[in-house]
Amino acid sequence: MFGADEAVRIGLAEYTVPDDEFDAEIARVAAQIAAQSHFSHAAIKRLLDRADGKPADDALIREWMDGEGRGPDMEERIGAFRSK
């Protein structure tokens, strides 16, 4: 068992949130994820379905071989990233 601070220190968690802010943080992270590329979400879900239950090496090979490539919104997303 690890406390929250120890989990962050050893890399099991990225950050901690006070209990009274937890629900708001979950909503913020969920909105951030939902705002991302629909194409990417769908492609990642298909990839996860194909890799489910397979060893990591096999899953990585499948990702490399069967990856769906660049989405139609790639240029727009790269531009938004660069402008930050």
Short mmCIF file of C-alpha atoms in Angstrom, two decimals:
data_model
loop_
_atom_site.label_atom_id
_atom_site.label_comp_id
_atom_site.label_asym_id
_atom_site.label_seq_id
_atom_site.Cartn_x
_atom_site.Cartn_y
_atom_site.Cartn_z
CA MET A 1 0.00 0.00 0.00
CA PHE A 2 1.21 3.47 -0.90
CA GLY A 3 0.03 6.87 0.20
CA ALA A 4 -0.78 9.46 -2.45
CA ASP A 5 2.49 11.37 -2.12
CA GLU A 6 4.52 8.15 -2.32
CA ALA A 7 2.56 7.04 -5.41
CA VAL A 8 3.51 10.30 -7.13
CA ARG A 9 7.12 10.04 -5.99
CA ILE A 10 7.55 6.53 -7.43
CA GLY A 11 5.63 7.23 -10.63
CA LEU A 12 2.39 5.31 -9.98
CA ALA A 13 0.42 8.56 -10.11
CA GLU A 14 1.07 11.79 -11.95
CA TYR A 15 -0.35 14.13 -9.33
CA THR A 16 -2.66 14.29 -6.34
CA VAL A 17 -5.88 16.22 -5.78
CA PRO A 18 -7.44 17.16 -2.43
CA ASP A 19 -10.58 15.14 -1.65
CA ASP A 20 -12.87 18.17 -1.90
CA GLU A 21 -11.56 18.95 -5.43
CA PHE A 22 -11.64 15.39 -6.75
CA ASP A 23 -15.01 15.49 -8.56
CA ALA A 24 -14.16 18.80 -10.27
CA GLU A 25 -10.77 17.44 -11.36
CA ILE A 26 -12.37 14.28 -12.78
CA ALA A 27 -14.80 16.45 -14.75
CA ARG A 28 -11.92 18.63 -16.02
CA VAL A 29 -9.83 15.65 -17.15
CA ALA A 30 -12.85 13.95 -18.76
CA ALA A 31 -13.68 17.14 -20.70
CA GLN A 32 -10.06 17.46 -21.80
CA ILE A 33 -10.06 13.86 -23.09
CA ALA A 34 -13.45 14.26 -24.79
CA ALA A 35 -12.24 17.39 -26.60
CA GLN A 36 -9.51 15.43 -28.37
CA SER A 37 -9.69 13.95 -31.87
CA HIS A 38 -12.69 11.73 -32.58
CA PHE A 39 -10.62 9.95 -35.23
CA SER A 40 -7.85 9.23 -32.72
CA HIS A 41 -10.27 7.99 -30.05
CA ALA A 42 -11.90 5.58 -32.49
CA ALA A 43 -8.56 4.35 -33.88
CA ILE A 44 -7.15 3.78 -30.39
CA LYS A 45 -10.27 1.85 -29.34
CA ARG A 46 -9.98 -0.41 -32.38
CA LEU A 47 -6.28 -0.95 -31.69
CA LEU A 48 -6.95 -1.81 -28.05
CA ASP A 49 -9.63 -4.30 -29.11
CA ARG A 50 -7.19 -6.01 -31.49
CA ALA A 51 -4.40 -6.07 -28.89
CA ASP A 52 -6.52 -7.18 -25.93
CA GLY A 53 -4.98 -10.12 -24.12
CA LYS A 54 -1.86 -10.19 -26.24
CA PRO A 55 1.68 -9.80 -24.89
CA ALA A 56 3.02 -6.22 -25.01
CA ASP A 57 5.51 -7.04 -27.79
CA ASP A 58 2.75 -8.48 -29.99
CA ALA A 59 0.50 -5.50 -29.28
CA LEU A 60 3.27 -3.05 -30.22
CA ILE A 61 3.95 -4.92 -33.46
CA ARG A 62 0.23 -4.84 -34.26
CA GLU A 63 0.17 -1.10 -33.57
CA TRP A 64 3.08 -0.58 -35.94
CA MET A 65 1.67 -2.85 -38.65
CA ASP A 66 -2.02 -1.95 -38.36
CA GLY A 67 -1.88 1.67 -37.21
CA GLU A 68 -4.39 3.85 -38.99
CA GLY A 69 -1.93 6.66 -39.59
CA ARG A 70 -2.68 10.34 -39.58
CA GLY A 71 -6.18 11.52 -39.00
CA PRO A 72 -7.97 14.17 -41.03
CA ASP A 73 -7.51 16.69 -38.21
CA MET A 74 -3.78 16.12 -37.69
CA GLU A 75 -2.51 19.40 -39.16
CA GLU A 76 -5.02 21.43 -37.17
CA ARG A 77 -4.08 19.62 -33.93
CA ILE A 78 -0.33 20.04 -34.51
CA GLY A 79 -0.88 23.74 -35.19
CA ALA A 80 -2.85 24.12 -31.95
CA PHE A 81 -0.10 22.33 -30.02
CA ARG A 82 2.62 24.53 -31.49
CA SER A 83 0.71 27.70 -30.64
CA LYS A 84 0.66 26.87 -26.91
#
